[in-house]
Amino acid sequence: MSSLPLPLFSGKSSSPSFSYSLVPFQRLDLFRSTSTTRSFSCVFYSLKAKAMAELIQDKESIVAAAGGSGGWRPEVEHSRTFLEARSEQELLSGIRKEVDAGRLPPNVAAGMEEFYQNYRNAVFQSGDSTAGEIVLSNMAVAFDRMLLDVEDPFVFEPYHKALREPFDYYMFGQNYIRPLIDFRNSYVGNLSLFYEIEEKLKLGHNIVLISNHQTEADPAVIALMLEKTNPYIAENMIYVAGDRVITDPLCKPFSMGRNLICVYSKNHMYDVPELAEMKRKANIRSLKEMALLLRGGSKIVWIAPSGGRDRPDPLTGEWYPAPFDSSSVDNMKRLIEHSGAPGHIYPLALLCYDIMPPPVRVEKEIGEKRIINFHGAGLSVAPKISIPEIAAGCEKPEEAKDVYTQALYKSVSEQYNVLKSAIHGKQGLEASTAGVSLSQPWN
């Protein structure tokens, strides 16, 4: 991970630039107010952080005594600096403490402070009266998990099952991203189809969601949009994930809470040419792992066949789903067809780039700058597309593969445009069309 351009321990006071400036960041001074309410909030969240530390410790002991296995990872003894922080000042000075103790690399520490500043500004954008408490609580746990992984690095298997104990990484990710979503301006398209998908899963069918991909937070956004209506889908989704989200020390703790099939993205296959063959072999192993999973039935897999995140048009600045790779779509189609269980492919559209937009260009190095915002998001699914009907007029297999891929892409793009009208066009529920019925199921 390359060092991030932050004046972390420079000894001088400088003003970092943020994506928002509504609530200016005051380095180490946020909770020094003499306000009784502010002081009470500090004490409350200090107790909450300590309680969480004790809860984690107690749960570790219980699971260890019971000889727990599967989805359980024993944890090494590590510093509790961040969980015991009673204020923003203590939380951020804890970063310096861990660097001085040799437990935290300076470049990772720089990324952590930048992460804190951007997350804080975004949560304050929500106008929530408890924003300061939310930030302190969530960032204390995030820093603790990042430090633990530096001390005891987690290695992802080709198929990674979400870690739920002794620490629940899934709920950690949900609680961290939830304050960033403006649910008043968020929408789900065709909710009835998510119920249809859930019923098929219960019958032993496999489901593949062919989707566009916008941010590192996509899995959490999807799960949060469905957590009240379709918690089974939210918690059991398997994501086909690129290697960057399982190697970046600031991203790994969030990835540990998701079910993942780990692959190397085609966008980074040749970043280091001598490693290309190793990456290809690793991807073959991951495909075999997915084939084994699908044979058991009742699996729901999310994949972005673009091979990476959507990027804005360099000329217009407009965002749209990146084109799909027909080979990736065809691989999933074959896996479904040969699984031995009934299988269905649905086109899924996701709009949430404002929450955590990627760099404008694909970067080779690990350690991108995280810009974080409070914003509305959208999720929509369309009816499954019949392969025989779409490919009926095709004479060659390659032509059929391309036609089917384009049909999926067209559906995703159409749904995306409806979500865009609802959120960015401020049309709300009135943006619904004959093909996309919008709702806000959390209301």
Short mmCIF file of C-alpha atoms in Angstrom, two decimals:
data_model
loop_
_atom_site.label_atom_id
_atom_site.label_comp_id
_atom_site.label_asym_id
_atom_site.label_seq_id
_atom_site.Cartn_x
_atom_site.Cartn_y
_atom_site.Cartn_z
CA MET A 1 0.00 0.00 0.00
CA SER A 2 1.44 3.34 -1.00
CA SER A 3 1.63 6.17 1.46
CA LEU A 4 -1.34 8.50 1.32
CA PRO A 5 -0.82 12.28 1.06
CA LEU A 6 -1.80 13.17 4.60
CA PRO A 7 0.07 15.38 7.08
CA LEU A 8 -0.51 12.79 9.80
CA PHE A 9 2.44 13.30 12.11
CA SER A 10 4.13 16.27 10.50
CA GLY A 11 4.18 18.42 13.63
CA LYS A 12 2.50 21.22 11.70
CA SER A 13 -1.14 22.10 11.52
CA SER A 14 -2.37 21.81 7.97
CA SER A 15 -5.85 21.58 6.52
CA PRO A 16 -6.65 18.43 4.56
CA SER A 17 -9.22 18.77 1.80
CA PHE A 18 -12.50 16.93 2.17
CA SER A 19 -15.30 15.99 -0.13
CA TYR A 20 -17.65 18.01 2.10
CA SER A 21 -17.03 21.10 4.16
CA LEU A 22 -20.40 21.61 5.84
CA VAL A 23 -19.00 20.42 9.18
CA PRO A 24 -15.28 21.28 9.18
CA PHE A 25 -13.01 18.71 10.78
CA GLN A 26 -11.31 19.95 13.92
CA ARG A 27 -8.31 17.73 14.50
CA LEU A 28 -8.45 16.19 17.98
CA ASP A 29 -10.88 18.82 19.28
CA LEU A 30 -14.33 17.48 18.43
CA PHE A 31 -15.40 16.52 21.95
CA ARG A 32 -13.78 19.33 23.95
CA SER A 33 -17.01 21.32 24.04
CA THR A 34 -18.22 22.44 27.45
CA SER A 35 -21.77 21.56 26.41
CA THR A 36 -23.43 19.21 28.89
CA THR A 37 -25.11 17.29 26.06
CA ARG A 38 -21.84 16.83 24.18
CA SER A 39 -20.07 15.69 27.34
CA PHE A 40 -22.82 13.19 28.10
CA SER A 41 -22.59 11.80 24.58
CA CYS A 42 -18.83 11.32 24.99
CA VAL A 43 -19.26 9.41 28.23
CA PHE A 44 -22.07 7.31 26.75
CA TYR A 45 -20.05 6.21 23.75
CA SER A 46 -16.96 5.67 25.86
CA LEU A 47 -18.99 3.18 27.90
CA LYS A 48 -20.37 1.67 24.69
CA ALA A 49 -16.88 1.10 23.26
CA LYS A 50 -15.71 -0.47 26.54
CA ALA A 51 -18.80 -2.66 26.66
CA MET A 52 -18.09 -3.84 23.13
CA ALA A 53 -14.51 -4.69 24.06
CA GLU A 54 -15.77 -6.75 27.02
CA LEU A 55 -18.44 -8.40 24.85
CA ILE A 56 -15.85 -9.45 22.27
CA GLN A 57 -13.59 -10.79 25.00
CA ASP A 58 -16.43 -12.73 26.67
CA LYS A 59 -17.63 -14.19 23.38
CA GLU A 60 -14.10 -15.28 22.49
CA SER A 61 -13.88 -17.19 25.77
CA ILE A 62 -17.30 -18.83 25.32
CA VAL A 63 -16.63 -19.94 21.73
CA ALA A 64 -13.14 -21.18 22.57
CA ALA A 65 -14.48 -23.22 25.49
CA ALA A 66 -17.13 -24.74 23.25
CA GLY A 67 -14.57 -25.68 20.62
CA GLY A 68 -16.36 -23.61 17.97
CA SER A 69 -15.49 -24.06 14.30
CA GLY A 70 -16.72 -23.00 10.88
CA GLY A 71 -17.01 -19.24 10.40
CA TRP A 72 -15.07 -18.80 13.63
CA ARG A 73 -11.59 -17.35 13.84
CA PRO A 74 -9.58 -17.43 17.08
CA GLU A 75 -8.11 -14.01 17.78
CA VAL A 76 -4.70 -13.13 19.13
CA GLU A 77 -4.32 -10.88 22.11
CA HIS A 78 -3.92 -7.39 20.76
CA SER A 79 -3.95 -3.77 21.82
CA ARG A 80 -7.33 -2.38 22.95
CA THR A 81 -6.25 1.21 22.35
CA PHE A 82 -9.10 2.09 20.02
CA LEU A 83 -11.94 0.29 21.80
CA GLU A 84 -11.02 2.06 25.02
CA ALA A 85 -10.95 5.54 23.45
CA ARG A 86 -13.30 7.93 25.28
CA SER A 87 -13.16 10.77 22.75
CA GLU A 88 -12.10 11.66 19.25
CA GLN A 89 -8.86 13.01 20.67
CA GLU A 90 -8.03 9.67 22.29
CA LEU A 91 -9.08 7.74 19.20
CA LEU A 92 -6.83 9.68 16.84
CA SER A 93 -3.92 9.96 19.27
CA GLY A 94 -4.23 6.18 19.56
CA ILE A 95 -3.04 5.97 15.96
CA ARG A 96 0.17 7.77 16.93
CA LYS A 97 0.52 5.49 19.95
CA GLU A 98 0.29 2.35 17.82
CA VAL A 99 2.78 3.71 15.28
CA ASP A 100 5.23 4.60 18.06
CA ALA A 101 4.80 1.10 19.52
CA GLY A 102 5.71 -0.40 16.15
CA ARG A 103 2.35 -2.14 15.79
CA LEU A 104 1.03 0.03 12.98
CA PRO A 105 2.90 0.98 9.76
CA PRO A 106 2.92 4.76 9.18
CA ASN A 107 1.36 4.48 5.72
CA VAL A 108 -1.56 2.42 7.07
CA ALA A 109 -1.89 4.92 9.93
CA ALA A 110 -2.11 7.78 7.42
CA GLY A 111 -4.90 5.98 5.58
CA MET A 112 -6.75 5.37 8.83
CA GLU A 113 -6.79 9.04 9.78
CA GLU A 114 -7.93 10.04 6.32
CA PHE A 115 -10.62 7.37 6.53
CA TYR A 116 -11.77 8.83 9.85
CA GLN A 117 -11.95 12.40 8.58
CA ASN A 118 -13.94 11.51 5.47
CA TYR A 119 -16.29 9.18 7.34
CA ARG A 120 -16.90 11.82 10.00
CA ASN A 121 -17.75 14.51 7.45
CA ALA A 122 -20.13 12.16 5.62
CA VAL A 123 -22.02 11.08 8.75
CA PHE A 124 -22.36 14.71 9.86
CA GLN A 125 -23.90 15.46 6.47
CA SER A 126 -26.87 13.31 7.51
CA GLY A 127 -27.92 15.88 10.11
CA ASP A 128 -28.31 13.13 12.71
CA SER A 129 -28.16 14.64 16.20
CA THR A 130 -26.03 11.70 17.35
CA ALA A 131 -23.57 11.91 14.44
CA GLY A 132 -20.56 12.46 16.70
CA GLU A 133 -21.42 9.41 18.78
CA ILE A 134 -22.01 7.24 15.71
CA VAL A 135 -18.65 8.24 14.24
CA LEU A 136 -16.72 7.61 17.45
CA SER A 137 -18.35 4.24 18.05
CA ASN A 138 -18.07 2.93 14.48
CA MET A 139 -14.54 4.19 13.89
CA ALA A 140 -13.29 2.77 17.20
CA VAL A 141 -14.40 -0.69 16.11
CA ALA A 142 -13.10 -0.20 12.55
CA PHE A 143 -9.66 0.87 13.81
CA ASP A 144 -9.59 -2.06 16.23
CA ARG A 145 -10.30 -4.53 13.43
CA MET A 146 -7.71 -2.91 11.11
CA LEU A 147 -5.06 -3.06 13.82
CA LEU A 148 -5.89 -6.69 14.59
CA ASP A 149 -5.45 -7.62 10.95
CA VAL A 150 -2.09 -5.86 10.79
CA GLU A 151 -0.98 -7.81 13.86
CA ASP A 152 -2.53 -11.11 12.72
CA PRO A 153 -3.18 -10.87 8.94
CA PHE A 154 -6.20 -12.80 7.74
CA VAL A 155 -5.74 -14.91 4.60
CA PHE A 156 -8.80 -15.43 2.43
CA GLU A 157 -9.50 -18.84 0.93
CA PRO A 158 -10.87 -19.12 -2.65
CA TYR A 159 -14.29 -19.41 -1.00
CA HIS A 160 -14.58 -17.26 2.10
CA LYS A 161 -17.56 -17.64 4.40
CA ALA A 162 -18.54 -14.53 6.34
CA LEU A 163 -17.03 -14.46 9.83
CA ARG A 164 -19.83 -14.07 12.35
CA GLU A 165 -18.08 -15.15 15.58
CA PRO A 166 -16.48 -14.46 17.97
CA PHE A 167 -16.75 -11.05 16.26
CA ASP A 168 -19.63 -10.45 13.85
CA TYR A 169 -17.90 -8.87 10.84
CA TYR A 170 -21.17 -8.87 8.88
CA MET A 171 -22.99 -6.65 11.37
CA PHE A 172 -19.88 -4.52 11.75
CA GLY A 173 -20.06 -3.70 8.03
CA GLN A 174 -23.81 -3.10 8.17
CA ASN A 175 -23.53 -0.74 11.11
CA TYR A 176 -20.63 1.13 9.53
CA ILE A 177 -22.27 1.80 6.15
CA ARG A 178 -25.85 2.34 7.39
CA PRO A 179 -25.26 6.00 8.50
CA LEU A 180 -23.99 6.81 5.00
CA ILE A 181 -27.24 5.94 3.21
CA ASP A 182 -29.91 8.62 2.91
CA PHE A 183 -32.88 6.27 3.10
CA ARG A 184 -35.31 9.13 2.50
CA ASN A 185 -33.87 9.36 -1.02
CA SER A 186 -33.20 5.67 -1.63
CA TYR A 187 -35.29 3.18 -3.60
CA VAL A 188 -35.70 -0.51 -4.36
CA GLY A 189 -36.96 -1.53 -7.79
CA ASN A 190 -39.29 -4.53 -8.24
CA LEU A 191 -39.34 -5.70 -4.64
CA SER A 192 -41.72 -8.53 -5.60
CA LEU A 193 -38.94 -10.15 -7.62
CA PHE A 194 -36.69 -10.31 -4.57
CA TYR A 195 -39.47 -12.28 -2.85
CA GLU A 196 -39.62 -14.51 -5.93
CA ILE A 197 -35.86 -15.06 -5.74
CA GLU A 198 -36.07 -15.92 -2.05
CA GLU A 199 -38.78 -18.51 -2.72
CA LYS A 200 -36.65 -20.14 -5.42
CA LEU A 201 -33.69 -20.33 -3.04
CA LYS A 202 -35.85 -22.08 -0.46
CA LEU A 203 -36.82 -24.64 -3.13
CA GLY A 204 -33.13 -25.46 -3.71
CA HIS A 205 -32.67 -23.37 -6.86
CA ASN A 206 -29.51 -21.40 -7.62
CA ILE A 207 -29.66 -17.70 -8.46
CA VAL A 208 -27.03 -15.59 -10.25
CA LEU A 209 -27.35 -11.81 -10.20
CA ILE A 210 -25.55 -10.17 -13.13
CA SER A 211 -24.87 -6.65 -11.90
CA ASN A 212 -22.97 -3.46 -12.41
CA HIS A 213 -20.47 -2.57 -9.67
CA GLN A 214 -19.96 0.92 -8.25
CA THR A 215 -18.15 0.99 -4.90
CA GLU A 216 -16.26 -1.05 -2.32
CA ALA A 217 -19.39 -0.70 -0.18
CA ASP A 218 -21.69 -2.42 -2.71
CA PRO A 219 -22.21 -5.61 -0.63
CA ALA A 220 -23.22 -3.60 2.44
CA VAL A 221 -25.47 -1.29 0.40
CA ILE A 222 -27.24 -4.26 -1.20
CA ALA A 223 -27.71 -5.95 2.18
CA LEU A 224 -28.95 -2.75 3.84
CA MET A 225 -31.51 -2.15 1.11
CA LEU A 226 -32.88 -5.66 1.65
CA GLU A 227 -32.32 -6.25 5.37
CA LYS A 228 -35.93 -5.50 6.41
CA THR A 229 -37.72 -7.37 3.63
CA ASN A 230 -35.29 -10.08 2.52
CA PRO A 231 -32.77 -10.73 5.29
CA TYR A 232 -32.10 -14.24 3.97
CA ILE A 233 -30.81 -12.81 0.69
CA ALA A 234 -28.91 -10.06 2.50
CA GLU A 235 -26.99 -12.48 4.70
CA ASN A 236 -26.48 -15.37 2.29
CA MET A 237 -25.39 -13.56 -0.86
CA ILE A 238 -22.06 -14.78 -2.24
CA TYR A 239 -20.04 -12.04 -3.94
CA VAL A 240 -17.45 -12.64 -6.64
CA ALA A 241 -14.74 -10.31 -5.31
CA GLY A 242 -11.51 -8.98 -6.79
CA ASP A 243 -8.23 -9.40 -4.94
CA ARG A 244 -7.93 -5.74 -3.98
CA VAL A 245 -10.72 -5.90 -1.38
CA ILE A 246 -9.02 -8.84 0.32
CA THR A 247 -5.53 -7.31 0.42
CA ASP A 248 -6.02 -3.63 1.28
CA PRO A 249 -5.63 -3.33 5.09
CA LEU A 250 -8.37 -0.67 5.30
CA CYS A 251 -10.80 -2.80 3.32
CA LYS A 252 -10.11 -6.33 4.60
CA PRO A 253 -12.20 -6.15 7.82
CA PHE A 254 -15.27 -5.21 5.78
CA SER A 255 -14.63 -8.05 3.31
CA MET A 256 -14.31 -10.56 6.14
CA GLY A 257 -18.02 -10.11 6.88
CA ARG A 258 -19.17 -11.18 3.40
CA ASN A 259 -19.41 -14.53 1.65
CA LEU A 260 -16.86 -14.25 -1.15
CA ILE A 261 -15.53 -16.14 -4.12
CA CYS A 262 -12.10 -14.54 -4.44
CA VAL A 263 -10.76 -13.90 -7.95
CA TYR A 264 -8.24 -11.70 -9.69
CA SER A 265 -9.90 -8.97 -11.75
CA LYS A 266 -9.12 -8.87 -15.45
CA ASN A 267 -8.40 -5.16 -14.96
CA HIS A 268 -5.39 -6.04 -12.80
CA MET A 269 -4.36 -9.37 -14.34
CA TYR A 270 -1.19 -7.95 -15.88
CA ASP A 271 -0.26 -5.30 -13.33
CA VAL A 272 2.73 -7.53 -12.55
CA PRO A 273 3.27 -9.61 -15.71
CA GLU A 274 5.23 -12.37 -14.00
CA LEU A 275 2.27 -13.03 -11.69
CA ALA A 276 -0.32 -13.33 -14.48
CA GLU A 277 -0.06 -17.13 -14.73
CA MET A 278 -0.44 -17.54 -10.97
CA LYS A 279 -3.53 -15.33 -11.07
CA ARG A 280 -5.08 -17.36 -13.89
CA LYS A 281 -4.55 -20.60 -11.95
CA ALA A 282 -6.05 -19.03 -8.83
CA ASN A 283 -9.12 -17.99 -10.81
CA ILE A 284 -9.54 -21.56 -12.08
CA ARG A 285 -9.46 -22.80 -8.48
CA SER A 286 -12.11 -20.25 -7.53
CA LEU A 287 -14.34 -21.33 -10.43
CA LYS A 288 -14.06 -24.94 -9.28
CA GLU A 289 -14.99 -23.86 -5.76
CA MET A 290 -18.04 -22.06 -7.10
CA ALA A 291 -19.06 -25.11 -9.11
CA LEU A 292 -18.96 -27.20 -5.92
CA LEU A 293 -21.08 -24.65 -4.07
CA LEU A 294 -23.71 -24.52 -6.81
CA ARG A 295 -24.03 -28.31 -6.82
CA GLY A 296 -25.49 -28.03 -3.33
CA GLY A 297 -28.27 -25.74 -4.56
CA SER A 298 -29.88 -22.79 -2.75
CA LYS A 299 -26.99 -20.45 -3.57
CA ILE A 300 -27.28 -16.82 -4.63
CA VAL A 301 -24.23 -15.37 -6.37
CA TRP A 302 -23.57 -11.73 -7.27
CA ILE A 303 -21.10 -11.00 -10.05
CA ALA A 304 -20.08 -7.86 -11.94
CA PRO A 305 -19.01 -9.10 -15.40
CA SER A 306 -17.45 -5.72 -16.19
CA GLY A 307 -14.44 -6.86 -14.15
CA GLY A 308 -14.40 -3.73 -12.01
CA ARG A 309 -16.27 -0.68 -10.81
CA ASP A 310 -18.18 1.75 -13.01
CA ARG A 311 -16.33 4.97 -13.83
CA PRO A 312 -17.65 8.36 -15.03
CA ASP A 313 -17.38 9.31 -18.67
CA PRO A 314 -14.15 11.37 -18.93
CA LEU A 315 -15.84 13.95 -21.16
CA THR A 316 -19.32 14.33 -19.65
CA GLY A 317 -18.71 13.18 -16.09
CA GLU A 318 -21.86 11.02 -16.35
CA TRP A 319 -21.94 7.64 -14.64
CA TYR A 320 -23.33 4.54 -16.30
CA PRO A 321 -22.83 0.77 -15.97
CA ALA A 322 -19.52 -0.40 -17.44
CA PRO A 323 -19.86 -2.82 -20.39
CA PHE A 324 -20.15 -6.51 -19.52
CA ASP A 325 -17.61 -9.11 -20.58
CA SER A 326 -19.41 -11.89 -22.45
CA SER A 327 -16.90 -14.54 -21.32
CA SER A 328 -17.67 -13.81 -17.66
CA VAL A 329 -21.40 -14.03 -18.31
CA ASP A 330 -20.96 -17.25 -20.25
CA ASN A 331 -18.89 -18.80 -17.45
CA MET A 332 -21.69 -18.16 -14.96
CA LYS A 333 -24.29 -19.50 -17.40
CA ARG A 334 -22.31 -22.73 -17.80
CA LEU A 335 -21.80 -23.11 -14.05
CA ILE A 336 -25.54 -22.73 -13.50
CA GLU A 337 -26.41 -25.17 -16.27
CA HIS A 338 -24.05 -27.86 -14.97
CA SER A 339 -24.81 -27.49 -11.26
CA GLY A 340 -27.46 -30.21 -11.21
CA ALA A 341 -29.92 -27.83 -9.53
CA PRO A 342 -32.41 -25.51 -11.25
CA GLY A 343 -30.75 -22.17 -11.93
CA HIS A 344 -31.82 -18.65 -12.88
CA ILE A 345 -29.97 -15.51 -13.99
CA TYR A 346 -31.41 -12.10 -13.12
CA PRO A 347 -30.11 -8.64 -14.15
CA LEU A 348 -29.47 -6.38 -11.14
CA ALA A 349 -28.82 -2.62 -11.17
CA LEU A 350 -27.08 -0.72 -8.42
CA LEU A 351 -26.67 3.04 -8.02
CA CYS A 352 -24.57 4.15 -5.04
CA TYR A 353 -21.36 5.67 -6.43
CA ASP A 354 -21.84 8.90 -4.47
CA ILE A 355 -21.37 7.06 -1.17
CA MET A 356 -17.83 5.91 -1.88
CA PRO A 357 -16.80 6.76 -5.45
CA PRO A 358 -13.79 4.93 -6.89
CA PRO A 359 -10.78 6.73 -8.34
CA VAL A 360 -11.56 8.24 -11.74
CA ARG A 361 -9.08 5.84 -13.34
CA VAL A 362 -8.17 2.25 -12.54
CA GLU A 363 -5.18 2.31 -10.21
CA LYS A 364 -2.51 -0.39 -10.09
CA GLU A 365 -1.33 0.21 -6.54
CA ILE A 366 -3.21 -0.91 -3.44
CA GLY A 367 -4.24 1.92 -1.13
CA GLU A 368 -6.60 4.23 -2.97
CA LYS A 369 -7.91 7.40 -1.36
CA ARG A 370 -11.39 6.86 0.11
CA ILE A 371 -13.87 9.65 -0.51
CA ILE A 372 -17.03 9.09 1.54
CA ASN A 373 -20.41 10.83 1.31
CA PHE A 374 -23.93 10.66 2.72
CA HIS A 375 -26.28 10.01 -0.19
CA GLY A 376 -29.30 8.13 -1.50
CA ALA A 377 -28.83 4.74 -3.16
CA GLY A 378 -30.83 2.53 -5.47
CA LEU A 379 -31.17 -1.21 -6.09
CA SER A 380 -33.35 -2.88 -8.69
CA VAL A 381 -33.81 -6.36 -10.18
CA ALA A 382 -35.58 -7.29 -13.40
CA PRO A 383 -37.20 -10.57 -14.47
CA LYS A 384 -34.80 -13.34 -15.47
CA ILE A 385 -33.93 -13.39 -19.15
CA SER A 386 -34.57 -16.64 -21.04
CA ILE A 387 -31.44 -17.82 -22.81
CA PRO A 388 -33.22 -19.92 -25.49
CA GLU A 389 -35.54 -17.08 -26.43
CA ILE A 390 -32.73 -14.53 -26.68
CA ALA A 391 -30.38 -16.79 -28.62
CA ALA A 392 -33.03 -18.37 -30.88
CA GLY A 393 -32.00 -16.48 -34.00
CA CYS A 394 -28.24 -16.90 -33.52
CA GLU A 395 -26.34 -19.24 -35.82
CA LYS A 396 -23.04 -19.39 -33.91
CA PRO A 397 -22.36 -19.95 -30.17
CA GLU A 398 -20.19 -16.83 -29.97
CA GLU A 399 -23.00 -14.74 -31.41
CA ALA A 400 -25.49 -16.19 -28.91
CA LYS A 401 -23.10 -15.45 -26.07
CA ASP A 402 -22.77 -11.81 -27.11
CA VAL A 403 -26.51 -11.34 -27.70
CA TYR A 404 -27.34 -12.75 -24.27
CA THR A 405 -24.74 -10.56 -22.58
CA GLN A 406 -26.08 -7.48 -24.32
CA ALA A 407 -29.64 -8.33 -23.25
CA LEU A 408 -28.53 -8.48 -19.63
CA TYR A 409 -26.57 -5.23 -19.97
CA LYS A 410 -29.54 -3.48 -21.59
CA SER A 411 -31.80 -4.50 -18.70
CA VAL A 412 -29.29 -3.32 -16.09
CA SER A 413 -28.85 0.00 -17.91
CA GLU A 414 -32.62 0.57 -18.18
CA GLN A 415 -33.08 -0.10 -14.47
CA TYR A 416 -30.11 2.10 -13.67
CA ASN A 417 -31.64 5.01 -15.58
CA VAL A 418 -34.87 4.69 -13.58
CA LEU A 419 -32.90 4.75 -10.30
CA LYS A 420 -30.95 7.74 -11.59
CA SER A 421 -34.16 9.64 -12.34
CA ALA A 422 -35.51 8.85 -8.89
CA ILE A 423 -32.38 9.82 -6.97
CA HIS A 424 -30.45 12.36 -9.03
CA GLY A 425 -33.44 13.61 -10.98
CA LYS A 426 -35.37 14.07 -7.71
CA GLN A 427 -38.42 12.31 -9.15
CA GLY A 428 -38.63 9.81 -6.30
CA LEU A 429 -41.29 7.12 -6.58
CA GLU A 430 -42.77 8.89 -9.60
CA ALA A 431 -39.77 7.72 -11.64
CA SER A 432 -41.33 4.24 -11.68
CA THR A 433 -41.98 2.75 -15.12
CA ALA A 434 -43.89 -0.23 -16.48
CA GLY A 435 -40.73 -2.31 -16.03
CA VAL A 436 -39.42 -0.91 -12.74
CA SER A 437 -41.74 -0.35 -9.78
CA LEU A 438 -39.97 1.66 -7.09
CA SER A 439 -40.63 1.43 -3.36
CA GLN A 440 -39.10 2.32 -0.01
CA PRO A 441 -39.72 -0.85 2.03
CA TRP A 442 -38.05 0.54 5.16
CA ASN A 443 -40.87 3.10 5.56
#
